[in-house]
XYZ file of C-alpha atoms in Angstrom:
748
model
C 21.635 -5.743 -170.803
C 19.533 -6.657 -167.757
C 20.394 -5.989 -164.141
C 19.234 -7.956 -161.076
C 17.942 -6.294 -157.952
C 19.994 -8.483 -155.637
C 23.263 -6.780 -154.583
C 26.423 -8.847 -154.525
C 29.581 -8.804 -152.413
C 32.627 -10.683 -153.686
C 36.377 -10.814 -153.077
C 39.190 -11.798 -155.361
C 42.398 -10.994 -157.205
C 42.468 -8.786 -160.292
C 43.521 -11.202 -163.014
C 43.693 -8.878 -166.018
C 42.592 -5.420 -167.155
C 40.450 -5.544 -170.286
C 39.707 -1.867 -170.857
C 40.599 1.503 -169.370
C 38.649 4.498 -170.685
C 39.884 8.091 -170.824
C 37.978 8.970 -167.630
C 38.985 5.865 -165.687
C 36.042 3.645 -166.709
C 37.523 0.185 -166.181
C 36.662 -3.367 -167.203
C 38.674 -6.198 -165.636
C 38.674 -9.904 -164.837
C 38.546 -10.966 -161.178
C 39.633 -14.393 -159.926
C 37.433 -15.089 -156.914
C 39.065 -18.449 -156.200
C 35.679 -20.172 -156.207
C 34.052 -19.387 -159.547
C 34.978 -21.745 -162.440
C 36.186 -18.821 -164.549
C 37.300 -15.216 -163.928
C 34.437 -12.787 -163.324
C 33.967 -9.713 -165.504
C 33.846 -6.619 -163.289
C 32.946 -3.133 -164.550
C 33.639 0.170 -162.824
C 31.232 2.516 -164.628
C 30.983 6.281 -164.523
C 30.223 8.563 -162.727
C 31.820 7.065 -159.585
C 34.395 4.973 -161.530
C 35.133 2.743 -158.508
C 37.720 0.547 -160.247
C 39.876 3.411 -161.521
C 43.537 2.732 -160.885
C 43.283 -0.968 -159.978
C 46.254 -3.119 -161.015
C 46.559 -6.827 -161.833
C 47.421 -8.712 -158.630
C 45.479 -6.440 -156.264
C 43.051 -8.134 -153.903
C 39.648 -6.416 -153.839
C 36.428 -6.589 -151.861
C 33.656 -5.427 -154.183
C 30.010 -4.473 -153.842
C 27.766 -4.182 -156.869
C 24.912 -5.629 -158.909
C 24.943 -8.426 -161.420
C 23.983 -7.746 -165.004
C 23.610 -10.040 -167.979
C 25.297 -8.984 -171.215
C 23.787 -10.603 -174.337
C 27.246 -11.488 -175.686
C 29.619 -11.538 -172.723
C 27.374 -13.121 -170.110
C 27.223 -12.180 -166.399
C 29.065 -9.064 -165.253
C 29.350 -7.330 -161.898
C 28.741 -3.580 -162.119
C 30.782 -2.359 -159.160
C 29.568 0.402 -156.871
C 32.082 0.040 -154.027
C 35.702 -1.092 -154.320
C 37.878 -1.704 -151.265
C 41.506 -2.797 -151.456
C 42.216 -5.397 -148.786
C 44.930 -7.879 -147.894
C 44.313 -11.451 -148.977
C 44.212 -14.045 -146.200
C 44.933 -17.389 -147.884
C 48.591 -18.326 -148.338
C 48.163 -19.133 -152.026
C 46.488 -15.778 -152.662
C 49.153 -13.905 -150.674
C 51.852 -15.546 -152.792
C 50.071 -14.477 -155.977
C 49.505 -10.961 -154.609
C 53.182 -10.482 -153.772
C 54.380 -12.090 -157.007
C 52.204 -9.932 -159.280
C 54.776 -7.133 -159.531
C 52.690 -4.663 -157.536
C 55.528 -4.178 -155.079
C 58.768 -3.191 -156.738
C 61.596 -5.498 -155.729
C 59.355 -8.549 -155.260
C 58.843 -11.000 -158.099
C 57.383 -14.500 -158.195
C 60.535 -16.201 -156.841
C 61.020 -13.801 -153.904
C 57.268 -13.860 -153.174
C 57.487 -17.630 -152.782
C 60.455 -17.233 -150.415
C 58.636 -14.653 -148.259
C 55.486 -16.767 -147.979
C 57.603 -19.853 -147.323
C 59.216 -18.018 -144.399
C 56.243 -16.158 -142.875
C 53.144 -17.919 -144.236
C 49.845 -16.106 -143.708
C 51.670 -13.425 -141.658
C 53.718 -12.292 -144.684
C 51.838 -9.067 -145.376
C 51.812 -8.080 -141.694
C 55.581 -8.587 -141.551
C 56.134 -6.390 -144.626
C 53.873 -3.715 -143.171
C 54.957 -3.647 -139.527
C 58.353 -5.390 -139.332
C 59.921 -5.081 -142.790
C 63.496 -5.532 -141.491
C 62.670 -9.192 -140.825
C 62.705 -9.649 -144.607
C 66.517 -9.664 -144.411
C 66.128 -13.249 -143.158
C 64.598 -14.214 -146.515
C 66.787 -15.732 -149.230
C 67.640 -13.226 -152.052
C 66.699 -10.137 -150.004
C 69.603 -7.868 -149.104
C 69.744 -4.258 -147.831
C 69.268 -2.646 -151.273
C 66.308 -4.829 -152.219
C 64.815 -4.266 -148.772
C 65.044 -0.506 -149.313
C 63.149 -0.825 -152.603
C 60.492 -3.017 -151.004
C 59.995 -0.553 -148.136
C 59.650 2.384 -150.538
C 57.243 0.512 -152.775
C 55.090 -0.741 -149.897
C 54.867 2.682 -148.245
C 54.186 4.315 -151.603
C 51.415 1.855 -152.385
C 49.730 2.549 -149.040
C 50.055 6.282 -149.666
C 48.511 5.963 -153.134
C 45.584 3.924 -151.786
C 44.857 6.561 -149.131
C 44.981 9.221 -151.835
C 42.623 7.189 -154.010
C 40.111 6.950 -151.177
C 40.323 10.693 -150.520
C 39.919 11.598 -154.197
C 37.041 9.158 -154.653
C 35.222 10.713 -151.672
C 35.368 14.039 -153.543
C 34.189 12.556 -156.819
C 37.601 12.908 -158.475
C 39.332 10.223 -160.581
C 41.293 7.886 -158.351
C 43.885 7.512 -161.111
C 45.219 10.976 -160.232
C 46.618 9.539 -157.002
C 49.606 8.015 -158.782
C 50.606 11.328 -160.389
C 50.259 13.134 -157.058
C 52.402 10.543 -155.312
C 55.062 10.785 -158.031
C 55.213 14.567 -157.514
C 55.175 14.743 -153.707
C 55.998 11.269 -152.388
C 55.295 10.866 -148.670
C 54.069 14.477 -148.460
C 51.208 13.800 -150.893
C 48.366 13.646 -148.375
C 49.619 16.765 -146.576
C 49.767 18.744 -149.834
C 46.307 17.615 -150.930
C 44.726 18.514 -147.617
C 46.627 21.720 -146.793
C 47.793 23.273 -150.088
C 45.711 21.773 -152.921
C 46.394 24.614 -155.377
C 50.031 23.431 -155.569
C 48.707 20.467 -157.529
C 47.958 22.733 -160.508
C 51.597 23.639 -161.104
C 53.280 20.436 -160.028
C 51.024 17.566 -161.172
C 50.522 16.980 -164.865
C 46.845 16.951 -165.825
C 45.672 18.431 -162.507
C 43.853 21.612 -163.468
C 42.285 24.330 -161.386
C 38.804 22.805 -161.285
C 40.024 19.628 -159.602
C 42.276 21.463 -157.152
C 39.459 23.886 -156.397
C 37.084 21.052 -155.582
C 39.554 19.762 -152.996
C 40.202 23.263 -151.637
C 36.519 24.062 -151.142
C 35.970 20.686 -149.462
C 38.918 21.505 -147.177
C 37.325 24.770 -146.089
C 39.015 27.372 -148.320
C 36.577 30.355 -148.507
C 34.856 30.811 -151.862
C 35.991 34.450 -152.142
C 39.440 34.061 -150.627
C 42.461 35.770 -152.152
C 44.164 32.370 -152.395
C 41.354 31.007 -154.566
C 41.153 34.064 -156.822
C 44.931 34.047 -157.270
C 44.898 30.389 -158.321
C 42.024 31.015 -160.731
C 43.720 33.998 -162.366
C 46.891 31.994 -162.962
C 44.869 29.050 -164.269
C 42.977 31.175 -166.802
C 46.183 32.913 -167.904
C 47.936 29.562 -168.338
C 44.957 28.107 -170.197
C 44.857 30.999 -172.662
C 48.606 31.038 -173.278
C 50.315 27.688 -172.872
C 47.180 25.643 -173.599
C 45.739 27.757 -176.435
C 48.845 29.297 -177.960
C 48.476 32.981 -177.090
C 51.426 34.977 -175.766
C 49.223 37.318 -173.769
C 45.575 37.877 -172.897
C 43.733 41.150 -172.432
C 43.057 42.012 -168.808
C 39.348 42.355 -169.619
C 39.164 38.804 -170.959
C 41.255 37.535 -168.030
C 38.803 38.992 -165.501
C 35.736 37.804 -167.417
C 37.000 34.223 -167.803
C 38.129 34.078 -164.176
C 34.683 35.173 -163.016
C 33.145 32.423 -165.144
C 35.497 29.766 -163.747
C 34.801 30.810 -160.148
C 31.086 31.341 -160.838
C 31.370 34.762 -159.280
C 30.356 38.117 -160.709
C 32.631 40.074 -163.032
C 32.469 43.001 -160.637
C 33.789 40.933 -157.743
C 36.750 39.805 -159.847
C 37.470 43.381 -160.923
C 37.631 44.327 -157.258
C 40.226 41.590 -156.953
C 42.600 43.569 -159.197
C 44.982 43.985 -156.242
C 45.562 40.215 -156.448
C 46.829 40.768 -159.979
C 49.161 43.482 -158.703
C 50.540 41.053 -156.120
C 51.202 38.499 -158.878
C 53.065 41.173 -160.827
C 55.080 42.168 -157.766
C 55.918 38.501 -157.167
C 57.280 38.238 -160.690
C 54.671 35.742 -161.895
C 53.119 37.967 -164.575
C 53.758 41.058 -166.706
C 51.127 43.720 -167.339
C 51.656 46.142 -170.238
C 49.814 48.211 -172.827
C 49.995 46.805 -176.358
C 48.531 48.210 -179.571
C 45.165 46.915 -180.655
C 42.909 47.585 -183.639
C 42.629 51.166 -184.944
C 45.720 52.375 -183.013
C 44.080 51.716 -179.651
C 45.977 50.462 -176.621
C 44.943 47.370 -174.752
C 45.990 46.274 -171.271
C 47.618 42.856 -171.754
C 48.717 40.241 -169.231
C 51.420 37.620 -169.888
C 53.168 34.927 -167.857
C 56.589 36.416 -167.089
C 58.575 33.585 -168.686
C 56.571 33.869 -171.889
C 56.885 37.669 -171.963
C 60.646 37.450 -171.484
C 60.920 34.854 -174.253
C 58.999 37.033 -176.726
C 61.045 40.126 -175.849
C 64.303 38.166 -176.158
C 63.206 36.733 -179.489
C 62.368 40.209 -180.813
C 65.678 41.683 -179.621
C 67.748 38.970 -181.284
C 65.680 39.031 -184.470
C 66.506 42.730 -184.689
C 70.163 41.987 -183.907
C 70.370 39.457 -186.728
C 68.698 41.842 -189.170
C 71.137 44.632 -188.325
C 74.401 42.629 -188.133
C 76.497 42.470 -191.338
C 77.122 39.039 -192.827
C 80.529 37.503 -192.144
C 80.218 34.862 -194.871
C 78.997 36.756 -197.956
C 82.532 37.381 -199.387
C 83.459 33.698 -198.999
C 80.292 32.627 -200.804
C 80.911 35.025 -203.704
C 84.368 33.586 -204.270
C 83.295 29.937 -204.004
C 83.018 27.766 -207.127
C 79.504 27.165 -208.450
C 78.036 24.151 -210.209
C 76.475 25.363 -213.483
C 74.400 22.172 -213.804
C 72.893 22.857 -210.414
C 71.955 26.432 -211.390
C 70.294 25.172 -214.564
C 67.927 22.988 -212.509
C 66.742 25.868 -210.328
C 63.605 27.861 -210.967
C 64.080 31.624 -210.726
C 62.416 31.765 -207.307
C 64.707 28.972 -206.099
C 67.741 30.897 -207.318
C 66.494 33.893 -205.347
C 66.137 31.674 -202.269
C 69.694 30.377 -202.582
C 71.042 33.915 -202.959
C 68.941 35.122 -200.014
C 70.090 32.359 -197.669
C 73.765 32.997 -198.427
C 73.644 36.800 -198.235
C 71.077 37.537 -195.478
C 71.768 36.932 -191.822
C 68.087 36.133 -191.186
C 65.754 34.802 -193.883
C 62.681 32.645 -194.442
C 62.025 30.089 -197.171
C 58.417 28.956 -197.358
C 56.193 27.094 -199.772
C 53.834 24.152 -200.077
C 54.476 20.519 -201.040
C 55.978 19.875 -204.467
C 57.346 23.413 -204.783
C 60.997 22.482 -204.333
C 61.859 23.510 -200.772
C 63.860 20.332 -200.163
C 65.854 20.632 -203.395
C 66.503 24.312 -202.721
C 67.831 23.545 -199.220
C 70.064 20.839 -200.695
C 71.548 23.350 -203.153
C 72.050 25.910 -200.350
C 73.901 23.321 -198.308
C 76.063 22.303 -201.285
C 76.948 25.938 -202.018
C 77.789 26.491 -198.348
C 80.053 23.442 -198.281
C 81.776 24.609 -201.482
C 82.546 27.860 -199.647
C 83.919 25.884 -196.652
C 81.223 27.237 -194.363
C 80.514 25.557 -191.072
C 76.913 24.268 -191.033
C 74.359 23.292 -188.387
C 71.151 21.593 -189.531
C 68.198 21.182 -187.191
C 64.440 20.716 -186.908
C 61.995 20.878 -183.982
C 61.434 17.088 -183.843
C 63.638 14.041 -184.203
C 61.685 12.686 -187.183
C 61.904 16.018 -189.003
C 65.643 16.198 -188.278
C 66.096 12.717 -189.703
C 64.307 13.738 -192.910
C 66.515 16.844 -193.179
C 69.620 14.692 -192.809
C 68.397 12.329 -195.528
C 67.678 15.262 -197.853
C 71.081 16.945 -197.428
C 73.376 14.021 -196.726
C 74.679 15.765 -193.594
C 73.991 15.149 -189.881
C 70.992 16.989 -188.468
C 69.679 17.221 -184.931
C 66.739 18.613 -183.016
C 66.752 22.299 -182.164
C 66.669 21.357 -178.467
C 69.835 19.317 -178.801
C 71.483 21.957 -180.973
C 71.070 24.458 -178.151
C 71.913 22.194 -175.247
C 74.442 23.536 -172.776
C 77.762 21.680 -172.531
C 77.574 22.046 -168.760
C 74.590 19.677 -168.790
C 76.214 17.025 -170.984
C 79.765 16.772 -172.282
C 78.702 14.438 -175.077
C 76.220 16.651 -176.921
C 76.463 16.895 -180.675
C 76.352 20.704 -180.703
C 76.649 23.288 -177.946
C 76.895 27.089 -177.658
C 80.705 26.956 -178.051
C 80.261 25.081 -181.314
C 77.629 27.552 -182.539
C 80.063 30.393 -181.967
C 81.997 29.200 -185.000
C 78.945 28.193 -187.049
C 78.389 30.151 -190.271
C 74.976 28.935 -191.422
C 72.156 27.404 -189.375
C 69.264 25.849 -191.310
C 66.093 25.007 -189.371
C 63.475 22.971 -191.211
C 59.767 22.708 -190.276
C 60.068 26.181 -188.743
C 56.284 26.584 -188.468
C 56.623 24.289 -185.422
C 58.875 26.715 -183.523
C 57.112 28.159 -180.493
C 58.132 31.383 -178.788
C 60.291 29.756 -176.097
C 62.261 27.538 -178.466
C 62.675 30.275 -181.089
C 63.922 32.667 -178.406
C 66.688 30.261 -177.393
C 67.550 29.581 -181.021
C 67.838 33.239 -182.075
C 69.833 34.088 -178.959
C 72.384 31.356 -179.783
C 73.063 32.537 -183.359
C 76.442 34.332 -183.369
C 76.877 37.796 -184.839
C 77.389 37.680 -188.581
C 76.222 34.069 -188.939
C 73.171 33.233 -191.040
C 69.897 31.702 -189.851
C 67.577 30.260 -192.511
C 64.100 29.205 -191.422
C 62.374 26.758 -193.761
C 58.720 25.894 -193.380
C 55.220 25.806 -194.778
C 53.359 28.853 -193.530
C 50.005 27.212 -194.347
C 50.515 24.348 -191.907
C 49.355 24.361 -188.320
C 51.246 26.669 -185.960
C 53.347 25.407 -183.064
C 51.807 23.418 -180.246
C 53.414 25.857 -177.811
C 52.518 29.563 -177.606
C 53.154 31.980 -180.451
C 53.078 31.979 -184.253
C 56.720 32.760 -184.802
C 57.030 32.110 -188.526
C 53.906 34.108 -189.401
C 54.924 37.005 -187.149
C 58.410 37.167 -188.676
C 56.880 37.297 -192.148
C 54.788 40.259 -190.998
C 58.045 42.190 -190.500
C 58.754 43.718 -193.908
C 62.518 43.817 -193.289
C 62.791 40.036 -192.957
C 63.976 38.643 -196.317
C 61.706 35.877 -197.577
C 61.041 33.753 -200.645
C 57.794 31.867 -201.118
C 58.013 29.022 -203.622
C 54.738 28.611 -205.516
C 55.765 26.781 -208.685
C 54.668 23.115 -208.542
C 57.291 21.120 -210.386
C 56.588 18.586 -213.079
C 57.384 15.553 -210.953
C 54.839 16.737 -208.373
C 52.111 17.912 -210.745
C 50.862 14.365 -211.286
C 50.569 13.605 -207.560
C 46.925 13.676 -206.392
C 48.145 14.181 -202.819
C 50.064 17.343 -203.699
C 47.338 18.590 -206.058
C 44.675 18.086 -203.393
C 46.807 19.683 -200.698
C 47.031 22.869 -202.757
C 43.317 22.666 -203.538
C 42.530 22.476 -199.813
C 44.892 25.390 -199.133
C 42.714 27.500 -201.458
C 39.457 26.197 -199.960
C 38.567 23.848 -202.817
C 37.313 20.291 -202.380
C 39.920 17.571 -202.887
C 39.298 15.213 -205.790
C 39.273 11.451 -205.333
C 41.913 9.475 -207.216
C 41.844 5.694 -207.463
C 44.445 4.129 -205.245
C 45.782 7.450 -203.944
C 43.085 9.731 -202.515
C 39.778 8.521 -201.089
C 36.845 10.059 -199.239
C 34.537 7.500 -197.632
C 31.299 9.283 -196.747
C 29.357 8.136 -193.703
C 27.413 9.765 -190.921
C 27.578 8.411 -187.368
C 30.887 8.686 -185.473
C 30.628 5.062 -184.360
C 30.329 3.935 -187.985
C 33.345 6.106 -188.831
C 35.385 4.559 -186.001
C 34.357 1.031 -187.038
C 35.390 1.763 -190.630
C 38.780 3.178 -189.604
C 39.569 0.094 -187.507
C 38.626 -2.139 -190.445
C 40.680 -0.068 -192.872
C 43.826 -0.178 -190.755
C 43.526 -3.818 -189.749
C 42.475 -5.377 -193.059
C 41.407 -3.365 -196.073
C 44.448 -1.124 -196.537
C 47.010 -3.858 -195.795
C 45.276 -6.111 -198.322
C 44.988 -3.386 -200.972
C 48.470 -1.849 -200.657
C 50.434 -4.666 -199.125
C 51.034 -2.304 -196.205
C 51.973 -3.148 -192.624
C 49.384 -1.772 -190.149
C 51.902 -0.910 -187.433
C 54.528 0.801 -189.591
C 52.946 1.974 -192.866
C 49.540 3.320 -191.802
C 48.983 6.287 -189.492
C 45.601 7.471 -188.235
C 45.503 11.240 -187.685
C 42.578 12.707 -185.752
C 41.768 16.390 -185.188
C 41.440 15.881 -181.440
C 41.822 13.509 -178.511
C 38.263 13.024 -177.343
C 34.956 11.855 -178.918
C 34.374 8.467 -180.518
C 36.828 9.280 -183.318
C 39.427 11.024 -181.151
C 42.854 9.557 -180.527
C 42.016 8.189 -177.065
C 39.140 5.994 -178.215
C 40.734 5.055 -181.543
C 43.970 4.037 -179.815
C 42.086 1.672 -177.527
C 40.107 0.120 -180.386
C 43.050 -0.157 -182.774
C 45.304 -1.617 -180.078
C 42.732 -4.276 -179.175
C 42.399 -5.190 -182.864
C 46.062 -5.028 -183.898
C 47.637 -6.118 -180.609
C 44.965 -8.017 -178.666
C 45.464 -9.117 -175.082
C 46.976 -12.525 -174.467
C 48.273 -14.283 -171.391
C 51.744 -14.195 -172.952
C 51.664 -10.383 -173.228
C 52.391 -8.566 -169.954
C 50.614 -5.250 -169.359
C 51.040 -2.165 -167.220
C 48.221 0.214 -166.326
C 49.227 3.857 -165.932
C 46.596 6.457 -165.023
C 43.889 6.042 -167.708
C 46.026 4.009 -170.109
C 46.999 0.398 -170.483
C 50.386 -0.419 -172.007
C 50.769 -3.879 -173.522
C 53.725 -5.798 -174.926
C 53.816 -5.035 -178.658
C 52.060 -1.650 -178.406
C 52.963 1.098 -180.839
C 53.941 4.227 -178.936
C 55.308 7.709 -179.482
C 57.408 9.839 -177.162
C 55.976 13.186 -176.049
C 59.077 14.777 -174.503
C 62.754 15.191 -175.257
C 64.799 13.043 -172.891
C 68.546 13.386 -173.423
C 69.313 10.823 -170.732
C 67.701 8.009 -172.695
C 69.502 5.884 -175.252
C 72.872 6.431 -176.856
C 71.970 9.812 -178.373
C 68.893 10.934 -176.459
C 65.222 10.418 -177.271
C 63.283 13.183 -178.979
C 59.662 14.220 -178.941
C 57.761 12.399 -181.696
C 59.943 9.278 -181.891
C 57.954 6.136 -182.753
C 58.630 2.809 -181.088
C 57.265 -0.541 -179.915
C 56.910 -1.880 -176.372
C 59.266 -4.868 -176.261
C 59.346 -5.721 -172.535
C 57.441 -5.040 -169.303
C 59.218 -6.036 -166.081
C 56.959 -5.605 -163.040
C 59.606 -6.650 -160.552
C 62.080 -4.068 -161.856
C 59.312 -1.536 -162.502
C 60.362 -0.847 -166.093
C 58.813 -0.810 -169.535
C 61.200 -1.125 -172.495
C 60.562 0.515 -175.867
C 62.455 -0.257 -179.064
C 63.145 3.032 -180.876
C 65.179 2.812 -184.073
C 66.458 -0.644 -183.054
C 67.650 0.548 -179.638
C 66.085 -0.775 -176.426
C 65.096 2.189 -174.226
C 63.935 1.402 -170.651
C 61.323 3.641 -169.007
C 60.648 3.485 -165.292
C 56.977 3.000 -164.437
C 56.922 6.553 -163.052
C 58.123 7.858 -166.450
C 55.239 6.495 -168.508
C 53.717 9.960 -168.877
C 56.503 10.482 -171.454
C 54.783 7.940 -173.731
C 51.534 7.854 -175.693
C 49.916 5.173 -177.781
C 50.516 5.929 -181.449
C 48.023 3.806 -183.345
C 46.250 7.160 -183.701
C 47.799 10.579 -183.009
C 46.581 14.148 -183.388
C 47.292 16.091 -186.564
C 49.250 18.582 -184.466
C 51.540 15.834 -183.168
C 52.163 14.566 -186.715
C 53.932 17.736 -187.845
C 57.427 17.176 -189.105
C 56.657 13.533 -189.929
C 55.596 11.631 -193.027
C 53.820 8.291 -193.340
C 53.144 6.041 -196.346
C 49.372 6.038 -195.750
C 47.304 8.533 -193.737
C 43.759 7.836 -192.514
C 41.784 10.752 -191.043
C 38.285 10.902 -189.506
C 36.150 13.947 -190.279
C 33.123 14.614 -188.080
C 31.304 17.680 -186.820
C 32.036 16.450 -183.272
C 35.444 18.093 -183.828
C 33.789 21.282 -185.055
C 36.080 23.668 -183.134
C 39.136 22.107 -184.768
C 37.875 21.755 -188.318
C 39.952 24.315 -190.173
C 41.570 24.447 -193.556
C 45.166 24.314 -192.388
C 44.484 21.323 -190.137
C 43.165 19.329 -193.108
C 46.019 20.632 -195.266
C 48.592 19.559 -192.670
C 47.096 16.061 -192.424
C 47.096 15.557 -196.194
C 50.700 16.721 -196.563
C 51.854 14.051 -194.066
C 51.046 11.267 -196.578
C 53.520 9.859 -199.093
C 51.473 7.199 -200.883
C 47.765 7.488 -200.061
C 45.189 9.480 -198.103
C 41.857 8.124 -196.864
C 39.368 10.595 -195.381
C 36.487 8.930 -193.527
C 33.473 10.883 -192.364
C 30.810 13.464 -192.934
C 30.560 15.661 -195.982
C 29.396 18.503 -193.747
C 32.614 18.238 -191.713
C 34.754 18.437 -194.864
C 32.829 21.497 -196.044
C 33.235 23.178 -192.662
C 36.990 22.563 -192.660
C 37.367 24.012 -196.166
C 35.283 27.091 -195.362
C 37.078 27.864 -192.071
C 40.325 29.737 -192.623
C 40.925 31.577 -189.376
C 44.676 30.984 -189.709
C 44.775 30.097 -186.011
C 44.570 33.637 -184.704
C 46.737 34.101 -181.656
C 47.427 37.048 -179.434
C 51.087 37.809 -180.035
C 53.261 40.925 -179.991
C 56.414 39.704 -181.704
C 55.928 41.817 -184.839
C 55.250 44.893 -182.709
C 58.258 44.268 -180.484
C 60.634 43.907 -183.439
C 59.329 47.147 -184.934
C 59.325 48.914 -181.564
C 62.930 47.951 -180.871
C 63.779 49.847 -184.046
C 61.806 52.892 -182.981
C 58.680 52.139 -185.012
C 55.634 51.662 -182.811
C 52.926 51.764 -185.502
C 52.133 48.094 -186.180
C 48.355 48.366 -186.336
C 46.809 45.482 -188.174
C 49.754 43.203 -187.442
C 48.570 42.012 -184.045
C 45.819 39.525 -183.355
C 43.876 39.469 -180.097
C 41.682 36.863 -178.456
C 38.625 38.833 -177.504
């Protein structure tokens, strides 16, 4: 690529967005009105001048021309200014692009027909005059005013953020959180952004604060840094607490101040404790030592509540055991059970709290089915649940009974009169079965255990060798460290599973052994450079695997990556797979949101539970397809299980592209074919249980693509995702036993 020395200044309308990178790097087409074809414009890092631009915006650009060997002339933009177009035709296109909610192509034509080249000035300074335009009434006028004011606010925010070297795309999230107060918050209280704007961490807020004159050693800054480090170590990394020593050390590193200065700031920590933001306590460490630990208050309360109710369940007599003993039994069913499965059935129906664990092919599903059948024979009232919607659906298919997410199971009737289960219902429930229990984090498990009535039974079913929860804690592992918790681990691989290379290799990986290739079922394609790996994965999903298996790329093949970033992370793979499987076309509307571009036909997944969506709520992990994008209405519609679910443009942070997802996000789901990149660029994530989890998601075939060194590193790393938790200690302590040395894990 060659670049001329002559700078260029051009104006025009953004015709289409071609690419949006994870950091806001943008490639778009600009219609200048004079060139014979749209001009390719590029907003490169580090300044990322085009970040956040939308189709329809009118821009004045400064930059330098470059010549790409394949794509021809391109303008590499250095300065981007959003301006109002002057020509009537351009104004009509600008207003009709969908940038301003409430104005579509037809109304744009009416406005320009009424006010001509003064249209934008009227909207800005005299918006009430729009009531004289056909099709505009009071309600539509209100929407137009809000959208116009919001757009101006966002553009001012973009300019402010760009001046500080921060991604302009953050302006939209800030505006969604604070509305018309956005600029005031950014300038006067930037540390609020950390708690109230998704993706706005301490480092970005701190950059704004320092530029606004906040002293480097101020109490306000140290307070924000302490909370940031605590949040990063708990909610972001899965710990339930962090040692005070590590908290001070990491805070000093973040602030680039000395450890000693931070230690002198200990009074700030005392203020946070007095304000109820944190809890400071002594917890047992190695060799019966005590360690000063710091927790976010909500997380501490959740762990304490979980421990109290775990103890309650262990100590409360069963109210259903006599009914189960007197219920009829199916002798054919008993004959099919292995001895360990029989023990599991007996345990679940006689113990108020119990755990059933085991790997793939060991009969967990069949055992749960028998437990459910025995419970129904005894006329017990059942509740079946799992942490995600997809896992709940699989549980329902396995048992033949309705199942729901744990969130919905616990939902309060006061919030929704139409919920499937609520606390009043659980009061009469006899047996609660929760599948995929390794996904339960401390907060969710706390609510679950608290809702179980006295004398009822709670059975947790899960694979202890899979990844732990995304949220803080390692609930299943910590419960199994309590000797009083009844448990059965199924280890016998049954005949129908013995011949499955996927199951055989999953167990091999669990023990640190290399998986064996098997024609048509298990493949390892060895290659070195991440770019080559990414190219191969795109080719596999788009052509080779569909041709070989007769599979559909968008429904039968799932790419699972260890992480989000790097050339083989989900962000880059999603962009490349989307452009191959669902390429841009003038017939496919698009919507840019932050650093992502949604296109008609995109495969997406939901990342939150939203009970207000659809006929029965939408759950985290649901897969769907973008079926409509309406810029005038400001909505994007997703088809999920044949139901059209509209999302407002300000709700798009609830969606992710799902051509490639992380292994963590795949838990509780299964896919016909799994493709997984393996590179040392994900070295911090390459662990045995991550690879094991990915393999066990596949039903028909697994294709590993990458470096032999990365596979070896994953097999040799068995840290079991050490997390600083105190659940085991708290359960023992609540029974008067404080000696739990060796049962706690600490981060540093």
